[in-house]
Amino acid sequence: MRRGTFIAGGFALAGGAMVVQALPPLAARAAASDVVDVSLTATPLTFAPFPGISFQGLAYNGSIPGPLLRIRYGQRLRARYVNRTGEPSTIHWHGMILPNAMDGVPDVTQVPVADSGAFVYEYTPDPPGTRWYHSHAGHQTLLGLFGMIVVEDPRDERADQDIALVFHDVPKPASVEAALAGTSTAPMVDPLGSPELLAMSPDDRMGDEIAYAAHCINGASYPKASPIVVQVGQRVRLRILNANVTQTRYVRLAGHVLRVTHADGNPLAQPVNVEALRVGVAERYDAWVEFTKPGAWLLQGLSADPMAFEQAVVVHTPGMEHATPQGSPSALEGVRYFTYELAGLAQAVGAWPAGGRIDVSRSYVLGGGQWASDRWTMNGSAWPNTEKIAVRRGDRVEVRFTNKTDMHHPMHLHGHVFEIVEINGHALRHPLFKDTSLVDPNGGTMTWRFSATSPAGRWLLHCHNDIHMMDGMMTEVDYA
Amino acid sequence: MRYLRLFAGLLAVAAAVALSVVHARAAGEPFAGGDAAQGAKLVQASGCEGCHGAGFTGGIGPALVGIEKRLTAAQVADKIQHPKAPMPNFGFTDAQAADLVAYLSGLDGGTGKPVVKIVPAEPTDQATVLVTFSGTPPSDVQVEAVMRMGAREHGTGWVPLQKTDDPHVVAAKVRFTMGGPWIVRVRYGKGAAMDVPVTVDG
């Protein structure tokens, strides 16, 4: 008989905040069990992470983010979901290769779970790594329905501490409604590098930006977030998720180098040392830090264009809890930060990525986003009228994006791990294995390749900016 | 062009720059003569309002409106460059500290008028009114919530403001009996009352 391990709820604390904490060591868990049982219940939550902020959100098991789930590679996950949000909902297991019926897309892979209804998601999480789960209904992720799931890889090097860091921001409700209509007057915030942005006045508005009222790491705003205590000599693994659904975050830990080993939970060809991480919407990075001296430092999330300090948590050695934490300047000039090109050893323009046969090839022009247009497109069409990608099992597939808009688009493919082989004309010597990737604005290009070896079904391919997705920037990969 | 251009922010920056000129201290004084526009950029990038409150009327960190009347430029710069936890040390240079001092010194427009803050900004049935003075608040500060109904005004009655942990801030709760546009009216001494419009989502 199989023995179940029940892990839900143990990480949620009163007040809706998940305290920054090290993951429990493996020895503390029932390693022998085959099935890990999880119970997730979504309910409304008044979320108050900062004085003066009282946000009417949604939460799994009463906390934003939802409970941190941890499972060993090879174990089976059985997650019983109870929906008490008052509206239909689902759970999408972001970054997992799993049976299509477990993918959690309303009206595509399952009938949405009605209010007061329940659904059991059961699958064996694959591949291992830092992944996450979130609602795929409406803009429920923006309201708080998200959490991290870690699938432990037995091959990973051992860390002295393994710390989950979920970055998210609390929206101003009025700006969400306006953004969905394309008439938001919230200031534009977008990653660096857009010439059109540089030409903009600070007072220009895009119409689809969401304004945020508070900025959190693991559900707490600085300085309320519980500090992370590290020992001198420790090597600490940080698992970073950007659960903000519209904005990129740059993550820095003052005075320290981040050794990045995984992107979206998948190992890099070789680790990359950087001073800052660029973490697009829905992306995850694993970064290792070595603490060699006593001190107190800020681990910060910064937004770009213009750079601004959004969220932070203090990291300190014992006895330094009252010390003034050292922060990082809110500027990236001269700062080596993580990019796909850096990690993938981008080659000169013109060198096209090598590779074998391609069975299916599809190009998409990402467009739309006109003021108050309420429409984001792929090849001029909005979901559900976008061109689909039909594949047969075993096909080698190439998808190329050209971004004609002036915003980055974090494109996400369900149920697969793709390889980024080209960015803006630069072939990558080491393709990056990912499930979500930022396509640069203003003519930026990106090419993915993947093998159609996932379970048969309909797998969505969409922009993970919730506003863009709901306004049409979505298609699907269909197995014949 | 797809953008909606708003000018309000630009005017605010222009006003801040103009006011910084009014507040420029005598040449030769340490940390005087900074560039308020540069200071505004640093303030934005560093997220100062996240802790010091919108409009610098106080939050987790103290109110900074009227700081120039309480501290010298050098004292303000010292707090910026040698902060105490939880305020982070961003390693601001002397020139950056002077720019920040110039910006922060212009926050109250040089009028000496107190700043009224309503928390939450979009209340449903009640709110806390915080009034920040550059010096010690007078003892007779009062607040009333007022609803305009045509030409008539309906007030909920004057409430005295109480002292808070911040010696420059007095506060009181006001109640709104229905949704709609309201005015929060503050008065003290013999001066004219100050009206702050607020939309109540009732």
XYZ file of C-alpha atoms in Angstrom:
682
model
C 0.000 0.000 0.000
C 1.216 3.444 -0.835
C 1.851 5.864 1.914
C 0.893 9.498 1.359
C 2.675 12.533 2.689
C 0.556 15.529 3.501
C 2.412 18.778 3.117
C -0.159 21.432 2.429
C -0.738 24.372 4.676
C 2.341 23.956 6.798
C 4.006 26.922 5.188
C 1.125 29.337 5.451
C 1.172 31.737 8.346
C -1.433 34.068 9.762
C -1.685 37.433 8.083
C -1.303 36.127 4.595
C 2.465 36.334 4.430
C 4.853 33.480 3.849
C 7.968 34.140 5.886
C 11.229 33.916 4.004
C 12.672 30.664 5.166
C 15.000 27.918 4.217
C 13.366 24.844 2.765
C 13.176 22.007 5.271
C 16.012 19.511 4.835
C 15.265 16.318 2.995
C 15.781 14.247 6.126
C 12.754 15.938 7.670
C 10.504 14.520 5.006
C 9.102 11.116 4.281
C 11.460 10.326 1.454
C 10.091 6.841 0.982
C 6.574 7.868 0.110
C 5.516 7.521 -3.494
C 2.647 9.961 -3.420
C 2.669 13.432 -1.974
C -0.826 14.589 -1.141
C -1.487 18.296 -1.228
C -4.660 20.177 -0.471
C -5.086 23.615 -2.007
C -8.153 25.713 -1.312
C -8.614 29.063 -3.014
C -10.585 31.716 -1.144
C -10.880 35.504 -1.102
C -8.290 37.177 1.137
C -7.872 40.723 2.353
C -4.134 41.111 1.851
C -2.441 43.824 3.921
C 1.327 43.575 3.480
C 2.017 47.258 4.181
C 0.401 50.039 6.255
C -2.414 51.616 4.283
C -2.670 48.701 1.827
C -5.789 46.567 2.010
C -6.123 44.513 -1.151
C -9.115 42.321 -1.882
C -7.317 39.366 -3.423
C -7.492 35.601 -3.738
C -5.253 33.111 -1.964
C -4.387 29.432 -1.843
C -4.695 28.141 1.729
C -5.029 31.678 3.085
C -1.644 33.008 2.040
C -0.169 35.028 -0.804
C 1.880 33.445 -2.227
C 0.323 30.017 -1.756
C 2.159 27.302 0.162
C 5.627 26.373 -0.980
C 5.344 22.837 -2.338
C 8.353 20.584 -2.338
C 8.569 17.170 -3.892
C 11.341 14.773 -4.837
C 11.872 13.973 -8.465
C 10.098 10.707 -9.127
C 7.410 11.161 -6.493
C 3.837 11.533 -7.625
C 1.865 14.666 -6.773
C -1.800 14.415 -5.915
C -3.200 17.907 -5.403
C -6.811 18.211 -4.368
C -8.015 21.651 -5.369
C -11.100 23.195 -3.795
C -12.340 26.389 -5.397
C -14.062 28.835 -3.084
C -13.238 31.997 -5.016
C -16.804 32.649 -6.130
C -15.861 32.195 -9.777
C -14.532 29.409 -12.042
C -10.873 28.589 -11.597
C -8.096 26.088 -12.394
C -4.481 25.423 -11.433
C -1.793 25.479 -14.096
C 1.485 23.733 -13.222
C 3.908 26.074 -14.950
C 6.951 24.419 -16.494
C 5.786 20.829 -16.027
C 5.575 18.165 -18.720
C 2.400 16.351 -17.681
C -0.774 14.800 -19.049
C -2.683 17.447 -20.985
C -5.768 17.012 -18.811
C -3.690 18.095 -15.772
C -2.433 21.323 -17.402
C -5.180 23.457 -15.913
C -6.363 25.617 -18.801
C -10.069 26.441 -18.572
C -12.112 25.235 -21.541
C -8.982 23.967 -23.325
C -7.651 21.127 -21.177
C -10.433 20.890 -18.615
C -13.842 22.154 -17.636
C -13.031 24.954 -15.179
C -13.603 24.118 -11.537
C -16.842 25.832 -10.567
C -17.193 27.768 -7.339
C -17.430 25.328 -4.419
C -16.262 22.579 -6.753
C -13.158 20.413 -6.489
C -10.666 18.815 -8.854
C -7.775 16.450 -8.275
C -4.574 17.154 -10.203
C -2.427 14.031 -10.203
C 0.821 13.570 -12.091
C 4.515 12.873 -11.619
C 6.290 16.244 -11.736
C 8.824 16.412 -14.518
C 11.366 17.814 -15.197
C 12.960 18.553 -11.811
C 13.722 22.114 -10.774
C 12.179 25.374 -9.585
C 8.675 25.658 -11.034
C 5.416 27.237 -9.989
C 1.689 26.894 -10.005
C -0.979 29.490 -10.612
C -4.537 29.988 -11.737
C -5.105 30.143 -15.473
C -8.550 31.735 -15.197
C -9.000 35.437 -15.943
C -6.532 37.543 -13.977
C -6.625 35.425 -10.822
C -2.829 35.149 -10.747
C -2.685 38.927 -10.438
C -5.099 38.658 -7.526
C -2.848 36.261 -5.621
C -3.415 32.684 -6.826
C 0.184 31.524 -7.258
C 2.921 29.652 -5.436
C 6.250 27.926 -5.979
C 6.751 24.192 -6.413
C 10.252 22.767 -6.120
C 10.989 19.392 -7.654
C 14.230 18.342 -6.018
C 16.839 17.025 -8.367
C 18.960 14.340 -6.691
C 21.853 15.278 -8.985
C 22.065 18.863 -7.685
C 25.026 20.032 -5.639
C 24.256 20.455 -1.962
C 23.474 23.866 -0.544
C 23.890 24.970 3.070
C 20.533 26.699 2.726
C 17.913 26.456 -0.011
C 15.713 29.535 0.005
C 12.569 30.222 -2.022
C 11.965 33.857 -2.982
C 8.675 34.738 -4.655
C 8.599 38.303 -5.977
C 5.193 39.830 -6.530
C 3.467 43.183 -6.418
C 0.027 44.203 -5.210
C -1.962 45.958 -7.936
C -4.129 49.018 -7.578
C -7.567 47.591 -8.449
C -8.692 50.549 -10.570
C -5.591 50.255 -12.750
C -6.330 46.581 -13.426
C -9.734 47.391 -14.852
C -8.285 50.260 -16.885
C -5.409 48.102 -18.144
C -7.839 45.455 -19.360
C -9.594 48.214 -21.323
C -6.296 49.624 -22.597
C -6.851 53.000 -20.960
C -4.632 52.774 -17.894
C -2.713 55.898 -16.998
C -0.251 53.980 -14.833
C 3.368 54.830 -15.658
C 5.050 52.552 -18.131
C 7.673 50.238 -16.736
C 9.492 47.893 -19.074
C 12.927 46.380 -19.376
C 15.810 48.381 -20.725
C 16.884 48.733 -24.273
C 13.946 50.094 -26.197
C 14.863 53.128 -28.328
C 11.236 54.153 -28.405
C 11.127 54.110 -24.649
C 14.204 56.286 -24.474
C 12.419 58.823 -26.665
C 9.397 58.848 -24.407
C 8.671 61.494 -21.870
C 8.361 60.279 -18.290
C 4.767 61.436 -18.563
C 3.782 59.323 -21.550
C 1.342 56.499 -20.919
C 0.890 53.144 -22.655
C -2.645 52.275 -21.653
C -2.002 48.728 -20.507
C 0.267 49.115 -17.516
C -0.878 48.093 -14.083
C 0.008 50.359 -11.187
C 1.207 48.600 -8.070
C 0.550 49.725 -4.522
C 2.944 47.467 -2.636
C 5.896 45.267 -3.481
C 6.558 41.960 -1.797
C 8.987 39.104 -1.411
C 7.190 36.007 -0.106
C 4.175 38.150 0.636
C 5.883 40.758 2.804
C 7.028 44.294 2.050
C 10.300 45.774 3.205
C 11.062 46.283 6.048
C 8.393 43.911 7.368
C 9.779 40.867 5.553
C 11.555 38.551 7.990
C 15.295 38.689 7.358
C 17.265 35.777 5.958
C 19.999 34.751 8.404
C 23.108 33.229 6.874
C 26.350 32.017 8.408
C 29.765 33.151 7.289
C 31.130 30.434 5.027
C 27.733 29.238 3.855
C 26.796 28.605 0.241
C 23.162 29.475 -0.200
C 20.893 28.540 -3.077
C 18.271 31.158 -3.936
C 15.269 30.038 -5.965
C 13.795 33.195 -7.468
C 10.366 33.479 -9.095
C 8.944 36.634 -10.626
C 5.208 36.193 -10.073
C 4.443 39.755 -11.187
C 2.333 39.299 -14.300
C 3.306 42.502 -16.121
C 6.763 43.650 -15.052
C 10.344 42.413 -15.245
C 12.402 42.545 -12.078
C 16.136 42.997 -11.741
C 17.373 41.210 -8.632
C 20.542 42.223 -6.802
C 22.125 41.259 -3.512
C 24.345 44.137 -2.432
C 28.012 43.282 -2.283
C 27.621 39.773 -3.678
C 28.010 37.886 -6.917
C 25.176 35.598 -7.999
C 26.250 32.326 -9.572
C 23.338 31.403 -11.805
C 22.974 27.671 -12.414
C 19.369 27.158 -13.600
C 16.926 29.073 -15.798
C 13.245 28.167 -15.370
C 14.450 25.217 -13.303
C 16.596 23.784 -16.103
C 20.403 23.580 -15.739
C 22.495 26.027 -17.753
C 25.265 24.567 -19.904
C 27.634 26.281 -17.495
C 27.042 28.567 -14.490
C 27.193 32.321 -15.084
C 28.459 34.826 -12.504
C 26.544 38.112 -12.493
C 25.885 41.118 -10.261
C 22.189 41.222 -11.155
C 19.547 38.924 -12.539
C 16.986 39.978 -15.095
C 13.872 37.991 -14.222
C 11.056 38.318 -16.720
C 7.422 37.677 -15.919
C 6.945 34.031 -14.846
C 10.647 33.197 -15.126
C 12.612 31.414 -12.410
C 16.330 31.440 -11.725
C 18.459 29.496 -9.289
C 21.403 31.545 -8.052
C 24.061 30.589 -5.538
C 25.689 33.038 -3.157
C 28.732 32.526 -0.967
C 28.899 34.546 2.246
C 32.494 35.183 3.215
C 32.197 37.960 5.795
C 29.763 39.258 8.440
C 27.312 41.931 7.374
C 23.786 42.962 6.473
C 22.744 43.422 2.868
C 19.590 44.095 0.919
C 18.350 41.578 -1.610
C 16.399 43.924 -3.873
C 13.931 43.740 -6.700
C 14.286 46.661 -9.086
C 12.044 47.705 -11.923
C 13.479 49.216 -15.071
C 12.841 52.270 -17.237
C 13.185 54.096 -15.004
C 15.083 51.981 -12.509
C 13.318 51.948 -9.181
C 13.620 50.097 -5.901
C 10.484 47.981 -5.505
C 10.898 45.180 -2.982
C 13.609 43.912 -0.667
C 14.509 41.613 2.165
C 17.508 41.857 4.476
C 20.123 39.115 4.433
C 22.438 39.198 7.444
C 24.885 37.122 9.421
C 24.188 36.384 13.123
C 24.553 39.410 15.375
C 24.038 41.865 12.521
C 20.244 42.115 12.808
C 20.391 45.753 13.897
C 23.056 46.834 11.417
C 22.154 49.230 8.629
C 21.749 47.050 5.549
C 23.854 47.853 2.534
C 21.715 48.505 -0.550
C 22.506 48.545 -4.248
C 22.197 51.673 -6.362
C 19.136 51.602 -8.602
C 21.135 51.677 -11.813
C 22.515 49.057 -14.146
C 25.216 51.093 -15.852
C 28.391 49.053 -15.746
C 26.607 46.191 -13.969
C 26.999 42.700 -15.414
C 23.531 41.228 -15.363
C 22.101 37.957 -16.600
C 20.895 37.839 -20.175
C 20.136 34.903 -22.451
C 22.933 36.049 -24.719
C 25.439 35.980 -21.859
C 24.408 32.523 -20.659
C 24.052 31.110 -24.158
C 27.361 32.505 -25.467
C 25.769 34.483 -28.274
C 27.654 34.408 -31.554
C 28.066 37.220 -34.039
C 25.071 38.197 -36.116
C 24.748 35.985 -39.162
C 25.717 32.652 -37.656
C 22.524 30.617 -37.795
C 22.084 27.961 -35.135
C 23.122 24.504 -36.213
C 20.684 21.692 -35.880
C 19.185 18.690 -37.509
C 15.902 18.365 -39.297
C 12.989 20.697 -38.665
C 9.593 19.145 -39.348
C 7.369 22.050 -38.475
C 8.329 25.700 -38.742
C 6.158 28.640 -37.796
C 6.810 32.389 -37.566
C 4.774 34.820 -35.535
C 4.773 38.600 -35.623
C 3.776 39.884 -32.211
C 1.660 42.988 -32.605
C -1.126 45.144 -31.277
C -1.221 47.197 -28.152
C -2.539 50.375 -29.689
C -3.890 52.927 -27.229
C -7.267 51.758 -25.897
C -7.363 49.022 -28.566
C -7.727 46.199 -26.066
C -6.070 43.830 -28.553
C -2.695 42.040 -28.679
C -2.030 39.830 -31.661
C 0.010 37.036 -33.282
C 0.238 37.467 -37.052
C -2.511 40.049 -36.820
C -5.023 37.766 -35.134
C -6.162 37.530 -31.559
C -7.102 34.374 -29.655
C -9.048 32.238 -30.463
C -8.493 33.116 -34.130
C -4.690 32.871 -34.045
C -2.834 30.415 -36.317
C -2.254 27.157 -34.443
C 0.784 24.887 -34.705
C -0.173 21.341 -35.700
C 2.429 18.722 -34.815
C 2.782 14.974 -34.883
C 4.452 13.074 -32.115
C 8.197 13.125 -32.579
C 8.261 16.224 -34.768
C 11.089 18.689 -34.376
C 9.455 22.133 -34.193
C 10.877 25.608 -34.757
C 8.994 28.741 -33.720
C 10.276 32.195 -34.575
C 8.985 35.446 -33.077
C 9.377 38.975 -34.363
C 8.162 41.535 -31.870
C 6.750 44.596 -33.636
C 5.421 46.131 -30.422
C 7.326 48.365 -28.059
C 7.032 46.086 -25.050
C 8.806 42.897 -24.081
C 6.663 39.786 -24.313
C 7.338 36.877 -21.941
C 6.261 34.046 -24.251
C 5.373 30.797 -22.504
C 4.820 27.297 -23.913
C 2.828 24.836 -21.859
C 3.857 21.235 -21.368
C 7.285 21.470 -23.008
C 10.809 22.669 -22.434
C 12.009 24.585 -25.486
C 15.501 25.632 -26.500
C 16.275 29.261 -27.270
C 18.626 29.006 -30.249
C 18.580 32.585 -31.554
C 18.068 36.091 -30.199
C 18.041 39.234 -32.323
C 20.107 37.560 -35.038
C 22.625 36.052 -32.635
C 22.780 32.268 -32.593
C 23.387 30.839 -29.124
C 26.300 28.437 -28.850
C 24.622 26.907 -25.784
C 20.853 26.867 -26.307
C 18.940 27.843 -23.167
C 16.337 25.352 -21.987
C 13.289 27.255 -20.808
C 9.512 27.433 -20.676
C 9.153 31.235 -20.686
C 11.351 33.783 -22.445
C 11.357 37.522 -23.005
C 11.184 38.590 -26.641
C 12.759 42.014 -27.054
C 10.636 44.915 -28.350
C 10.903 47.011 -31.502
C 11.764 44.313 -34.005
C 13.413 41.923 -31.568
C 13.546 38.313 -32.726
C 13.788 34.967 -30.989
C 13.823 31.392 -32.250
C 12.786 28.366 -30.224
C 13.171 24.718 -31.046
C 11.520 21.841 -29.279
C 10.641 18.219 -29.764
C 6.995 17.232 -29.831
C 7.452 14.423 -27.338
C 4.988 15.564 -24.677
C 1.692 13.794 -24.041
C -0.833 14.445 -26.798
C -3.246 17.316 -26.439
C -3.606 21.066 -26.798
C -0.715 23.029 -25.343
C -1.049 26.802 -25.089
C 1.633 29.173 -26.313
C 1.032 32.701 -25.052
C 2.387 35.926 -23.671
C 2.535 35.603 -19.883
C 1.714 39.252 -19.372
C -1.812 38.579 -18.138
C -3.205 41.651 -19.865
C -1.682 40.699 -23.220
C -2.837 37.098 -22.869
C -6.404 38.042 -22.063
C -6.377 40.532 -24.918
C -5.449 37.902 -27.489
C -1.703 37.142 -27.639
C -2.148 33.386 -27.423
C -2.112 30.348 -29.671
C -1.634 26.616 -29.184
C 0.429 23.606 -30.225
C -1.902 20.770 -31.182
C -0.849 17.135 -31.375
C -2.494 15.235 -34.213
C 1.554 57.963 -31.772
C -0.197 55.692 -29.386
C 0.612 57.471 -26.180
C -1.570 59.600 -24.025
C 0.598 62.415 -22.808
C 0.011 63.698 -19.332
C 1.464 66.985 -18.235
C 0.678 66.928 -14.550
C 3.826 65.059 -13.619
C 5.972 67.349 -15.678
C 4.500 70.405 -13.980
C 5.157 68.837 -10.606
C 8.818 68.372 -11.458
C 9.008 71.929 -12.728
C 7.444 73.144 -9.505
C 9.907 71.144 -7.461
C 12.793 72.656 -9.397
C 11.435 76.174 -8.912
C 10.911 75.626 -5.229
C 14.384 74.278 -4.787
C 15.652 77.639 -5.976
C 13.550 79.335 -3.311
C 15.056 77.019 -0.753
C 18.634 77.149 -1.906
C 20.789 77.819 1.046
C 23.656 80.220 1.266
C 26.633 79.184 -0.792
C 29.341 77.601 1.257
C 27.012 75.756 3.605
C 27.723 72.008 3.448
C 25.317 70.085 1.195
C 23.585 73.266 0.003
C 23.065 74.121 -3.641
C 22.177 70.630 -4.822
C 20.093 69.974 -7.931
C 16.501 69.236 -6.897
C 15.660 67.685 -10.289
C 18.503 65.193 -9.862
C 17.333 64.642 -6.309
C 13.842 63.851 -7.604
C 15.294 61.158 -9.867
C 17.277 59.629 -7.003
C 14.195 59.673 -4.794
C 12.205 57.886 -7.471
C 14.893 55.288 -8.140
C 15.525 54.595 -4.478
C 11.879 54.076 -3.621
C 12.024 56.537 -0.700
C 8.264 57.112 -0.683
C 7.748 53.385 -0.141
C 8.752 53.889 3.481
C 8.365 57.643 4.024
C 4.837 57.677 2.621
C 3.251 59.139 -0.491
C 4.183 62.808 -0.675
C 6.660 62.151 2.167
C 3.923 62.600 4.741
C 5.184 59.700 6.815
C 4.838 55.947 6.808
C 7.187 53.357 8.208
C 9.802 56.094 8.006
C 9.222 59.614 9.390
C 7.501 62.416 7.471
C 9.991 64.478 5.494
C 7.738 67.394 4.554
C 9.204 70.500 6.135
C 12.434 68.696 6.991
C 14.355 71.862 6.094
C 12.765 73.640 9.030
C 13.740 70.955 11.484
C 17.253 70.069 10.404
C 20.159 71.718 8.630
C 21.181 70.532 5.192
C 24.210 68.841 6.701
C 22.055 67.016 9.232
C 19.687 65.770 6.531
C 22.645 64.660 4.415
C 24.107 62.831 7.410
C 20.872 60.863 7.863
C 20.925 59.980 4.166
C 24.562 58.942 4.100
C 24.711 57.262 7.522
C 21.240 55.835 7.968
C 20.060 53.680 10.815
C 18.289 50.355 10.080
C 15.856 49.628 8.617
C 16.758 52.524 6.296
C 19.246 51.047 3.825
C 22.591 52.585 3.007
C 22.640 53.147 -0.738
C 26.128 54.637 -0.659
C 25.052 58.092 -1.858
C 27.935 60.417 -2.680
C 28.188 63.952 -1.237
C 26.857 65.394 -4.503
C 23.918 62.974 -4.537
C 23.162 63.738 -0.881
C 23.122 67.467 -1.731
C 20.695 66.780 -4.600
C 18.448 64.816 -2.271
C 18.574 67.606 0.334
C 17.592 70.128 -2.346
C 14.608 68.026 -3.404
C 13.407 67.192 0.092
C 13.738 70.832 1.200
C 11.166 71.842 -1.403
C 8.481 69.333 -0.486
C 6.278 71.774 1.415
C 6.565 74.459 -1.224
C 8.090 76.805 1.319
C 4.625 77.771 2.504
C 4.950 76.326 5.965
C 1.436 74.922 5.443
C 0.767 71.505 6.898
C 0.214 68.553 4.574
C -2.989 66.535 4.857
C -2.884 62.809 4.101
C -5.882 60.459 4.003
C -5.361 56.726 4.623
C -6.545 54.775 2.736
C -6.561 57.143 -0.221
C -9.753 55.540 -1.563
C -11.773 54.817 1.596
C -15.043 52.911 1.830
C -16.607 54.001 5.138
C -13.864 55.580 7.242
C -10.343 56.917 6.966
C -7.507 58.206 9.102
C -6.561 61.822 8.481
C -2.922 62.625 9.184
C -1.760 66.230 9.236
C 1.982 66.864 9.125
C 3.392 70.175 10.331
C 6.934 71.301 9.727
C 7.147 72.332 13.379
C 5.138 71.389 16.465
C 1.436 71.048 15.582
C -0.923 73.548 17.221
C -3.252 72.135 19.888
C -6.519 73.053 18.160
C -6.364 71.128 14.885
C -9.772 69.753 13.892
C -11.124 67.769 10.983
C -14.573 67.245 9.482
C -15.871 65.132 6.609
C -18.155 67.187 4.379
C -20.447 66.090 1.567
C -21.704 68.613 -0.980
C -25.320 68.130 -1.989
C -26.006 70.723 -4.644
C -25.251 74.112 -3.141
C -25.557 72.792 0.402
C -22.877 71.137 2.490
C -23.486 68.359 4.936
C -20.766 68.006 7.599
C -20.333 65.083 9.974
C -19.078 67.285 12.828
C -15.638 68.543 13.857
C -13.255 66.067 15.468
C -10.042 67.141 17.279
C -6.808 65.575 15.997
C -4.655 63.686 18.472
C -0.884 63.448 18.867
C 0.917 60.527 17.253
C 4.320 58.911 17.726
C 5.680 61.420 15.228
C 5.965 64.818 16.982
C 5.100 66.587 13.715
C 1.950 64.606 12.935
C -1.535 64.730 14.449
C -4.286 62.335 13.393
C -7.965 61.468 13.723
C -10.451 59.063 12.186
C -13.361 60.370 10.115
C -16.428 58.445 9.004
C -18.238 58.696 5.695
C -21.944 57.935 5.826
C -22.309 57.155 2.111
C -20.324 56.722 -1.074
C -19.508 59.582 -3.422
C -17.352 62.719 -3.527
C -16.464 64.072 -0.097
C -14.248 66.815 1.256
C -11.954 66.334 4.221
C -11.742 69.777 5.876
C -8.982 70.640 8.323
C -8.838 73.831 10.422
C -6.728 75.264 13.220
C -6.017 78.697 14.735
C -7.598 81.597 12.903
C -6.559 80.574 9.418
C -8.850 79.436 6.609
C -9.810 75.776 6.510
C -7.988 73.430 4.113
C -10.151 71.226 1.897
C -8.953 67.896 0.488
C -11.326 66.132 -1.929
C -11.706 62.374 -1.541
C -13.845 59.851 -3.403
C -15.576 57.404 -1.103
C -16.320 54.021 -2.629
C -19.343 53.294 -0.472
